[in-house]
PDB file of C-alpha atoms and ligand atoms in Angstrom:
ATOM      1  CA  MET A 287      11.327  26.406  11.311  1.00  0.00           C
ATOM      2  CA  THR A 288       7.952  25.337  12.760  1.00  0.00           C
ATOM      3  CA  MET A 289       7.259  21.704  11.977  1.00  0.00           C
ATOM      4  CA  ASN A 290       3.755  20.437  11.492  1.00  0.00           C
ATOM      5  CA  ILE A 291       1.831  17.209  11.086  1.00  0.00           C
ATOM      6  CA  ARG A 292      -1.223  17.264   8.819  1.00  0.00           C
ATOM      7  CA  VAL A 293      -3.757  14.635   9.894  1.00  0.00           C
ATOM      8  CA  ALA A 294      -6.424  13.122   7.660  1.00  0.00           C
ATOM      9  CA  HIS A 295      -9.367  11.932   9.727  1.00  0.00           C
ATOM     10  CA  LEU A 296     -10.813   9.383   7.327  1.00  0.00           C
ATOM     11  CA  TYR A 297     -14.631   9.349   7.490  1.00  0.00           C
ATOM     12  CA  GLY A 298     -14.349  11.071  10.874  1.00  0.00           C
ATOM     13  CA  ASP A 299     -18.036  12.071  10.742  1.00  0.00           C
ATOM     14  CA  LEU A 300     -19.125   8.435  10.328  1.00  0.00           C
ATOM     15  CA  MET A 301     -16.410   6.308  11.883  1.00  0.00           C
ATOM     16  CA  ASN A 302     -15.644   7.599  15.370  1.00  0.00           C
ATOM     17  CA  THR A 303     -16.806   4.937  17.825  1.00  0.00           C
ATOM     18  CA  TYR A 304     -15.895   5.536  21.474  1.00  0.00           C
ATOM     19  CA  GLY A 305     -14.190   8.811  20.628  1.00  0.00           C
ATOM     20  CA  ASP A 306     -11.509   7.484  18.302  1.00  0.00           C
ATOM     21  CA  ILE A 307     -10.957  11.179  17.495  1.00  0.00           C
ATOM     22  CA  GLY A 308      -9.062  11.161  20.800  1.00  0.00           C
ATOM     23  CA  ASN A 309      -6.140   9.711  18.840  1.00  0.00           C
ATOM     24  CA  ILE A 310      -5.801  13.050  17.068  1.00  0.00           C
ATOM     25  CA  LEU A 311      -6.202  15.023  20.317  1.00  0.00           C
ATOM     26  CA  THR A 312      -3.457  12.911  21.867  1.00  0.00           C
ATOM     27  CA  LEU A 313      -1.134  13.448  18.936  1.00  0.00           C
ATOM     28  CA  ARG A 314      -1.679  17.198  19.308  1.00  0.00           C
ATOM     29  CA  TYR A 315      -1.103  16.983  23.079  1.00  0.00           C
ATOM     30  CA  TYR A 316       2.340  15.428  22.632  1.00  0.00           C
ATOM     31  CA  ALA A 317       3.200  17.524  19.573  1.00  0.00           C
ATOM     32  CA  GLN A 318       2.553  20.748  21.502  1.00  0.00           C
ATOM     33  CA  GLN A 319       5.178  19.708  24.048  1.00  0.00           C
ATOM     34  CA  ILE A 320       7.831  19.875  21.342  1.00  0.00           C
ATOM     35  CA  GLY A 321       6.438  22.889  19.454  1.00  0.00           C
ATOM     36  CA  VAL A 322       5.018  20.899  16.551  1.00  0.00           C
ATOM     37  CA  GLU A 323       1.716  22.057  15.092  1.00  0.00           C
ATOM     38  CA  VAL A 324      -1.028  19.521  14.291  1.00  0.00           C
ATOM     39  CA  THR A 325      -3.809  20.308  11.843  1.00  0.00           C
ATOM     40  CA  ASP A 326      -6.601  17.892  11.021  1.00  0.00           C
ATOM     41  CA  GLN A 327      -9.254  17.560   8.388  1.00  0.00           C
ATOM     42  CA  ILE A 328     -12.139  15.140   7.993  1.00  0.00           C
ATOM     43  CA  ILE A 329     -12.026  13.374   4.646  1.00  0.00           C
ATOM     44  CA  SER A 330     -15.438  11.824   4.153  1.00  0.00           C
ATOM     45  CA  LEU A 331     -17.829  10.600   1.464  1.00  0.00           C
ATOM     46  CA  GLU A 332     -17.073  12.034  -1.992  1.00  0.00           C
ATOM     47  CA  ASP A 333     -14.115  14.059  -0.702  1.00  0.00           C
ATOM     48  CA  ASP A 334     -10.824  13.729  -2.533  1.00  0.00           C
ATOM     49  CA  PHE A 335      -8.067  12.164  -0.498  1.00  0.00           C
ATOM     50  CA  ARG A 336      -4.563  12.956  -1.674  1.00  0.00           C
ATOM     51  CA  ALA A 337      -1.731  11.147   0.073  1.00  0.00           C
ATOM     52  CA  ASP A 338       0.673  14.038  -0.521  1.00  0.00           C
ATOM     53  CA  ASP A 339      -1.548  16.428   1.484  1.00  0.00           C
ATOM     54  CA  PHE A 340      -1.178  14.508   4.750  1.00  0.00           C
ATOM     55  CA  ASP A 341       1.472  13.133   7.110  1.00  0.00           C
ATOM     56  CA  PHE A 342      -0.677  11.047   9.475  1.00  0.00           C
ATOM     57  CA  ALA A 343      -4.118   9.439   9.207  1.00  0.00           C
ATOM     58  CA  VAL A 344      -6.748   8.086  11.571  1.00  0.00           C
ATOM     59  CA  PHE A 345      -9.547   5.774  10.433  1.00  0.00           C
ATOM     60  CA  GLY A 346     -11.861   5.043  13.366  1.00  0.00           C
ATOM     61  CA  GLY A 347     -14.360   2.339  14.188  1.00  0.00           C
ATOM     62  CA  GLY A 348     -18.032   2.286  13.309  1.00  0.00           C
ATOM     63  CA  GLN A 349     -21.320   0.482  13.356  1.00  0.00           C
ATOM     64  CA  ASP A 350     -22.189  -1.946  10.570  1.00  0.00           C
ATOM     65  CA  PHE A 351     -24.515   0.582   8.893  1.00  0.00           C
ATOM     66  CA  GLU A 352     -21.816   3.248   8.670  1.00  0.00           C
ATOM     67  CA  GLN A 353     -19.338   0.649   7.447  1.00  0.00           C
ATOM     68  CA  MET A 354     -21.702  -0.265   4.622  1.00  0.00           C
ATOM     69  CA  VAL A 355     -21.947   3.401   3.581  1.00  0.00           C
ATOM     70  CA  VAL A 356     -18.170   3.839   3.785  1.00  0.00           C
ATOM     71  CA  ALA A 357     -17.523   0.609   1.844  1.00  0.00           C
ATOM     72  CA  LYS A 358     -19.245   2.150  -1.200  1.00  0.00           C
ATOM     73  CA  ASP A 359     -17.043   5.246  -1.136  1.00  0.00           C
ATOM     74  CA  LEU A 360     -13.721   3.604  -0.312  1.00  0.00           C
ATOM     75  CA  PRO A 361     -12.889   2.412  -3.862  1.00  0.00           C
ATOM     76  CA  ASN A 362     -12.569   6.111  -4.857  1.00  0.00           C
ATOM     77  CA  LYS A 363      -9.867   6.597  -2.235  1.00  0.00           C
ATOM     78  CA  LYS A 364      -8.245   3.184  -2.459  1.00  0.00           C
ATOM     79  CA  ALA A 365      -5.266   4.114  -4.652  1.00  0.00           C
ATOM     80  CA  GLU A 366      -4.329   7.155  -2.558  1.00  0.00           C
ATOM     81  CA  ILE A 367      -4.755   5.319   0.754  1.00  0.00           C
ATOM     82  CA  ILE A 368      -2.437   2.583  -0.500  1.00  0.00           C
ATOM     83  CA  LYS A 369       0.027   5.227  -1.715  1.00  0.00           C
ATOM     84  CA  PHE A 370      -0.091   6.872   1.728  1.00  0.00           C
ATOM     85  CA  ILE A 371       0.576   3.535   3.450  1.00  0.00           C
ATOM     86  CA  GLU A 372       3.391   2.561   1.111  1.00  0.00           C
ATOM     87  CA  GLN A 373       5.050   5.947   1.710  1.00  0.00           C
ATOM     88  CA  ASN A 374       5.480   4.750   5.289  1.00  0.00           C
ATOM     89  CA  LYS A 375       3.223   7.427   6.734  1.00  0.00           C
ATOM     90  CA  PRO A 376       1.506   6.496  10.005  1.00  0.00           C
ATOM     91  CA  LEU A 377      -2.105   5.404   9.764  1.00  0.00           C
ATOM     92  CA  ILE A 378      -4.017   4.281  12.856  1.00  0.00           C
ATOM     93  CA  ALA A 379      -7.019   2.181  11.830  1.00  0.00           C
ATOM     94  CA  VAL A 380      -9.336   1.125  14.640  1.00  0.00           C
ATOM     95  CA  CYS A 381     -11.834  -1.715  14.598  1.00  0.00           C
ATOM     96  CA  GLY A 382     -14.207  -0.944  11.685  1.00  0.00           C
ATOM     97  CA  GLY A 383     -11.457   1.093   9.980  1.00  0.00           C
ATOM     98  CA  TYR A 384      -9.004  -1.761  10.500  1.00  0.00           C
ATOM     99  CA  GLN A 385     -11.475  -4.226   9.017  1.00  0.00           C
ATOM    100  CA  MET A 386     -12.020  -2.034   5.930  1.00  0.00           C
ATOM    101  CA  LEU A 387      -8.288  -1.827   5.145  1.00  0.00           C
ATOM    102  CA  GLY A 388      -8.294  -5.606   4.742  1.00  0.00           C
ATOM    103  CA  LYS A 389      -9.809  -7.861   2.108  1.00  0.00           C
ATOM    104  CA  TYR A 390     -13.393  -7.967   3.392  1.00  0.00           C
ATOM    105  CA  TYR A 391     -15.654  -7.704   6.420  1.00  0.00           C
ATOM    106  CA  VAL A 392     -18.691  -9.937   6.993  1.00  0.00           C
ATOM    107  CA  ASP A 393     -21.123  -7.947   9.112  1.00  0.00           C
ATOM    108  CA  ALA A 394     -23.522  -9.164  11.815  1.00  0.00           C
ATOM    109  CA  SER A 395     -26.264  -9.826   9.260  1.00  0.00           C
ATOM    110  CA  GLY A 396     -23.928 -11.916   7.073  1.00  0.00           C
ATOM    111  CA  ARG A 397     -23.416  -9.213   4.416  1.00  0.00           C
ATOM    112  CA  LYS A 398     -19.916  -9.286   2.942  1.00  0.00           C
ATOM    113  CA  LEU A 399     -18.453  -5.804   2.534  1.00  0.00           C
ATOM    114  CA  PRO A 400     -15.360  -5.493   0.356  1.00  0.00           C
ATOM    115  CA  GLY A 401     -12.318  -3.848   1.927  1.00  0.00           C
ATOM    116  CA  ILE A 402      -9.594  -2.137  -0.072  1.00  0.00           C
ATOM    117  CA  SER A 403      -6.984  -4.900   0.368  1.00  0.00           C
ATOM    118  CA  ALA A 404      -4.368  -2.411   1.479  1.00  0.00           C
ATOM    119  CA  MET A 405      -3.503  -5.139   3.969  1.00  0.00           C
ATOM    120  CA  ASN A 406      -4.071  -8.869   3.664  1.00  0.00           C
ATOM    121  CA  HIS A 407      -6.207  -9.642   6.703  1.00  0.00           C
ATOM    122  CA  TYR A 408      -9.871 -10.552   6.369  1.00  0.00           C
ATOM    123  CA  THR A 409     -12.755 -10.436   8.825  1.00  0.00           C
ATOM    124  CA  GLU A 410     -15.424 -13.080   9.250  1.00  0.00           C
ATOM    125  CA  GLN A 411     -18.715 -13.002  11.110  1.00  0.00           C
ATOM    126  CA  GLN A 412     -19.148 -14.239  14.652  1.00  0.00           C
ATOM    127  CA  HIS A 413     -22.389 -15.988  15.333  1.00  0.00           C
ATOM    128  CA  GLU A 414     -24.552 -13.982  17.715  1.00  0.00           C
ATOM    129  CA  ASN A 415     -21.629 -12.897  19.797  1.00  0.00           C
ATOM    130  CA  ARG A 416     -19.469  -9.842  20.340  1.00  0.00           C
ATOM    131  CA  PHE A 417     -16.086  -9.485  21.974  1.00  0.00           C
ATOM    132  CA  ILE A 418     -16.546  -6.741  24.556  1.00  0.00           C
ATOM    133  CA  GLY A 419     -14.310  -5.639  27.383  1.00  0.00           C
ATOM    134  CA  ASP A 420     -10.927  -4.411  28.477  1.00  0.00           C
ATOM    135  CA  ILE A 421      -7.949  -5.743  26.600  1.00  0.00           C
ATOM    136  CA  GLU A 422      -4.239  -5.857  27.300  1.00  0.00           C
ATOM    137  CA  ILE A 423      -1.522  -6.940  24.902  1.00  0.00           C
ATOM    138  CA  GLN A 424       2.239  -7.126  24.774  1.00  0.00           C
ATOM    139  CA  ASN A 425       4.174  -5.914  21.778  1.00  0.00           C
ATOM    140  CA  GLU A 426       6.693  -8.598  20.793  1.00  0.00           C
ATOM    141  CA  VAL A 427       9.304  -6.212  19.456  1.00  0.00           C
ATOM    142  CA  THR A 428       9.379  -3.634  22.255  1.00  0.00           C
ATOM    143  CA  GLY A 429       7.974  -5.700  25.136  1.00  0.00           C
ATOM    144  CA  GLN A 430       5.627  -2.780  25.877  1.00  0.00           C
ATOM    145  CA  LYS A 431       2.138  -3.492  27.168  1.00  0.00           C
ATOM    146  CA  TYR A 432      -0.833  -1.661  25.674  1.00  0.00           C
ATOM    147  CA  HIS A 433      -4.270  -1.200  27.226  1.00  0.00           C
ATOM    148  CA  GLY A 434      -7.599  -0.601  25.560  1.00  0.00           C
ATOM    149  CA  PHE A 435     -11.244  -1.513  25.204  1.00  0.00           C
ATOM    150  CA  GLU A 436     -12.659  -3.740  22.465  1.00  0.00           C
ATOM    151  CA  ASN A 437     -16.203  -4.151  21.182  1.00  0.00           C
ATOM    152  CA  HIS A 438     -16.525  -6.035  17.916  1.00  0.00           C
ATOM    153  CA  GLN A 439     -18.478  -8.836  16.343  1.00  0.00           C
ATOM    154  CA  GLY A 440     -16.027  -9.353  13.463  1.00  0.00           C
ATOM    155  CA  ILE A 441     -13.171 -11.829  13.852  1.00  0.00           C
ATOM    156  CA  THR A 442     -10.025 -10.986  11.944  1.00  0.00           C
ATOM    157  CA  PHE A 443      -7.355 -13.311  10.573  1.00  0.00           C
ATOM    158  CA  LEU A 444      -3.970 -11.972   9.518  1.00  0.00           C
ATOM    159  CA  GLY A 445      -2.405 -12.368   6.094  1.00  0.00           C
ATOM    160  CA  ASP A 446       0.962 -14.131   5.726  1.00  0.00           C
ATOM    161  CA  ASP A 447       2.791 -10.829   5.283  1.00  0.00           C
ATOM    162  CA  GLU A 448       1.281  -9.186   8.370  1.00  0.00           C
ATOM    163  CA  HIS A 449       2.390  -9.423  11.949  1.00  0.00           C
ATOM    164  CA  ALA A 450       0.297  -8.655  14.996  1.00  0.00           C
ATOM    165  CA  LEU A 451       0.544  -5.468  17.037  1.00  0.00           C
ATOM    166  CA  GLY A 452       0.813  -7.693  20.087  1.00  0.00           C
ATOM    167  CA  ASN A 453       0.011 -10.906  21.875  1.00  0.00           C
ATOM    168  CA  VAL A 454      -3.179 -10.935  23.895  1.00  0.00           C
ATOM    169  CA  LEU A 455      -2.645 -11.061  27.658  1.00  0.00           C
ATOM    170  CA  LYS A 456      -6.230 -10.242  28.555  1.00  0.00           C
ATOM    171  CA  GLY A 457      -9.312 -10.040  26.308  1.00  0.00           C
ATOM    172  CA  TYR A 458      -9.945 -11.420  22.801  1.00  0.00           C
ATOM    173  CA  GLY A 459      -8.023  -9.475  20.157  1.00  0.00           C
ATOM    174  CA  ASN A 460      -8.282 -10.333  16.475  1.00  0.00           C
ATOM    175  CA  ASN A 461     -10.303 -13.515  16.741  1.00  0.00           C
ATOM    176  CA  GLY A 462     -10.230 -14.964  20.263  1.00  0.00           C
ATOM    177  CA  GLU A 463      -8.314 -17.999  18.968  1.00  0.00           C
ATOM    178  CA  ASP A 464      -4.732 -17.287  18.011  1.00  0.00           C
ATOM    179  CA  HIS A 465      -3.918 -14.708  20.738  1.00  0.00           C
ATOM    180  CA  THR A 466      -3.009 -12.037  18.178  1.00  0.00           C
ATOM    181  CA  GLU A 467      -4.216  -8.446  18.334  1.00  0.00           C
ATOM    182  CA  GLY A 468      -4.078  -5.962  15.508  1.00  0.00           C
ATOM    183  CA  ALA A 469      -1.895  -5.914  12.428  1.00  0.00           C
ATOM    184  CA  VAL A 470       1.182  -3.979  11.408  1.00  0.00           C
ATOM    185  CA  HIS A 471       2.236  -3.132   7.881  1.00  0.00           C
ATOM    186  CA  LYS A 472       4.916  -0.450   7.513  1.00  0.00           C
ATOM    187  CA  ASN A 473       3.664   2.397   9.745  1.00  0.00           C
ATOM    188  CA  THR A 474       0.047   1.380   9.390  1.00  0.00           C
ATOM    189  CA  ILE A 475      -1.420  -0.054  12.551  1.00  0.00           C
ATOM    190  CA  GLY A 476      -4.730  -1.877  12.523  1.00  0.00           C
ATOM    191  CA  THR A 477      -6.144  -2.554  15.973  1.00  0.00           C
ATOM    192  CA  TYR A 478      -9.313  -3.342  17.875  1.00  0.00           C
ATOM    193  CA  PHE A 479      -8.290  -0.915  20.624  1.00  0.00           C
ATOM    194  CA  HIS A 480     -10.649   1.901  21.388  1.00  0.00           C
ATOM    195  CA  GLY A 481     -10.020   3.936  24.472  1.00  0.00           C
ATOM    196  CA  PRO A 482      -8.547   5.502  22.325  1.00  0.00           C
ATOM    197  CA  ILE A 483      -5.299   3.614  21.794  1.00  0.00           C
ATOM    198  CA  MET A 484      -3.094   6.700  21.654  1.00  0.00           C
ATOM    199  CA  ALA A 485      -4.564   8.372  24.755  1.00  0.00           C
ATOM    200  CA  ARG A 486      -4.080   5.269  26.846  1.00  0.00           C
ATOM    201  CA  ASN A 487      -0.664   4.267  25.580  1.00  0.00           C
ATOM    202  CA  GLY A 488       1.783   7.145  25.623  1.00  0.00           C
ATOM    203  CA  ASN A 489       4.814   5.194  24.417  1.00  0.00           C
ATOM    204  CA  PHE A 490       2.918   4.080  21.362  1.00  0.00           C
ATOM    205  CA  SER A 491       1.679   7.625  20.619  1.00  0.00           C
ATOM    206  CA  ILE A 492       5.082   9.209  20.908  1.00  0.00           C
ATOM    207  CA  HIS A 493       6.601   6.523  18.711  1.00  0.00           C
ATOM    208  CA  MET A 494       3.990   7.116  16.009  1.00  0.00           C
ATOM    209  CA  MET A 495       4.419  10.909  16.250  1.00  0.00           C
ATOM    210  CA  PHE A 496       8.172  10.645  15.664  1.00  0.00           C
ATOM    211  CA  GLU A 497       7.624   8.178  12.816  1.00  0.00           C
ATOM    212  CA  ALA A 498       5.468  10.842  11.135  1.00  0.00           C
ATOM    213  CA  LEU A 499       8.023  13.570  11.785  1.00  0.00           C
ATOM    214  CA  GLN A 500      11.021  11.525  10.653  1.00  0.00           C
ATOM    215  CA  ASN A 501       9.147  10.590   7.518  1.00  0.00           C
ATOM    216  CA  LYS A 502       8.298  14.216   6.769  1.00  0.00           C
ATOM    217  CA  TYR A 503      11.617  15.762   7.837  1.00  0.00           C
ATOM    218  CA  PRO A 504      14.165  13.058   6.980  1.00  0.00           C
ATOM    219  CA  ASP A 505      17.207  15.318   7.452  1.00  0.00           C
ATOM    220  CA  TYR A 506      16.263  16.543  10.932  1.00  0.00           C
ATOM    221  CA  ASP A 507      17.904  14.956  13.976  1.00  0.00           C
ATOM    222  CA  PHE A 508      15.112  14.291  16.492  1.00  0.00           C
ATOM    223  CA  THR A 509      17.374  12.958  19.264  1.00  0.00           C
ATOM    224  CA  ASP A 510      16.973  16.036  21.503  1.00  0.00           C
ATOM    225  CA  LEU A 511      13.242  16.430  20.938  1.00  0.00           C
ATOM    226  CA  LYS A 512      12.702  12.785  21.872  1.00  0.00           C
ATOM    227  CA  THR A 513      14.002  13.518  25.366  1.00  0.00           C
ATOM    228  CA  LYS A 514      11.521  16.382  25.816  1.00  0.00           C
ATOM    229  CA  VAL A 515       8.298  14.401  25.722  1.00  0.00           C
ATOM    230  CA  LYS A 516       7.209  11.991  28.435  1.00  0.00           C
ATOM    231  CA  PRO A 517       4.662   9.215  27.842  1.00  0.00           C
ATOM    232  CA  GLU A 518       1.504   9.035  29.933  1.00  0.00           C
ATOM    233  CA  SER A 519      -0.556   5.861  30.150  1.00  0.00           C
ATOM    234  CA  TYR A 520      -3.954   4.968  31.600  1.00  0.00           C
TER     235      TYR A 520
HETATM  236  N1  LIG B 875     -18.988  -3.051  13.147  1.00  0.00           N
HETATM  237  C1  LIG B 875     -17.736  -3.702  13.408  1.00  0.00           C
HETATM  238  C2  LIG B 875     -17.883  -4.936  14.268  1.00  0.00           C
HETATM  239  O1  LIG B 875     -18.859  -5.053  14.985  1.00  0.00           O
HETATM  240  C3  LIG B 875     -16.751  -2.725  14.008  1.00  0.00           C
HETATM  241  C4  LIG B 875     -17.115  -2.297  15.410  1.00  0.00           C
HETATM  242  C5  LIG B 875     -16.309  -1.138  15.937  1.00  0.00           C
HETATM  243  O2  LIG B 875     -15.712  -0.385  15.175  1.00  0.00           O
HETATM  244  N2  LIG B 875     -16.307  -0.972  17.245  1.00  0.00           N
HETATM  245  O3  LIG B 875     -17.034  -5.791  14.252  1.00  0.00           O
END
C-alpha cells in the first residue's frame, strides 16, 4: 500500500509571505524518505474547500491588502475549515493565516477584519511599529527549541482555551509582552514563524507529518517508519 498525504494550500496564491510554501516542500522532503506521496492543491478565492478531501493544510502569511481580500472569502470556507481542525488534521497557519483563524485582526490602518473564530485568539494593531527579526522559542511540552523569522505589525492575545506553541527566548512572539509565541489547538498550529517553520525545525515537521499519517491511517503501526527519518534544523 502506498500512503499519501493530500495538502490543501489555503489561498496559496495570495498568502505566501517569505516562501511559506516551503512548509509543503519540507513535508514532501521528509515524506519521500519513508515512501509517502504528498500531493498539494491551492484552494483560493471562490474555490470549494472540503475537509474530507485533505489530510494536511497550510495557510501562509500575507500583506494587509491580501488579508482583506481573503477575509471576504473566508466565511464560505469557515465551516469546512473548522471541521478539518476538529477532525484533528494538521493545519499550519503562519502569521496572517494564524491571525485569520482567530476572532479578528486589526490591520495597520486600523481596519478590523473578521477572522473565522476557529480559534479564540484575537489580534490588535500596533502603533507604527512592526516586530521584525529572528525568533527562538522553547516548546514547554517537548523542551524542543524552534527557530524562525518574524515580521508582523499585529499583536496577538491567546484565548483561555489555547496554549502557546512555545515561550519566547529571543524575539517578540505573539505580542512582545507575555513571552508567548503561537497557539495550539488540536493539531492546528498558529505561529508567527516564517523561515519557513517546517524547513528550519525538522523535529516539528516530522511530528506533524506523523500526526497526519496516524490520523489518516489509524490502524497502521508507524513505529518502524519513525526510525527511518532524521530531523534537520537550520
Ligand atoms: N499583515 C499581517 C501583519 O502585519 C501579517 C504579516 C505576515 O503574514 N507576515 O501583522
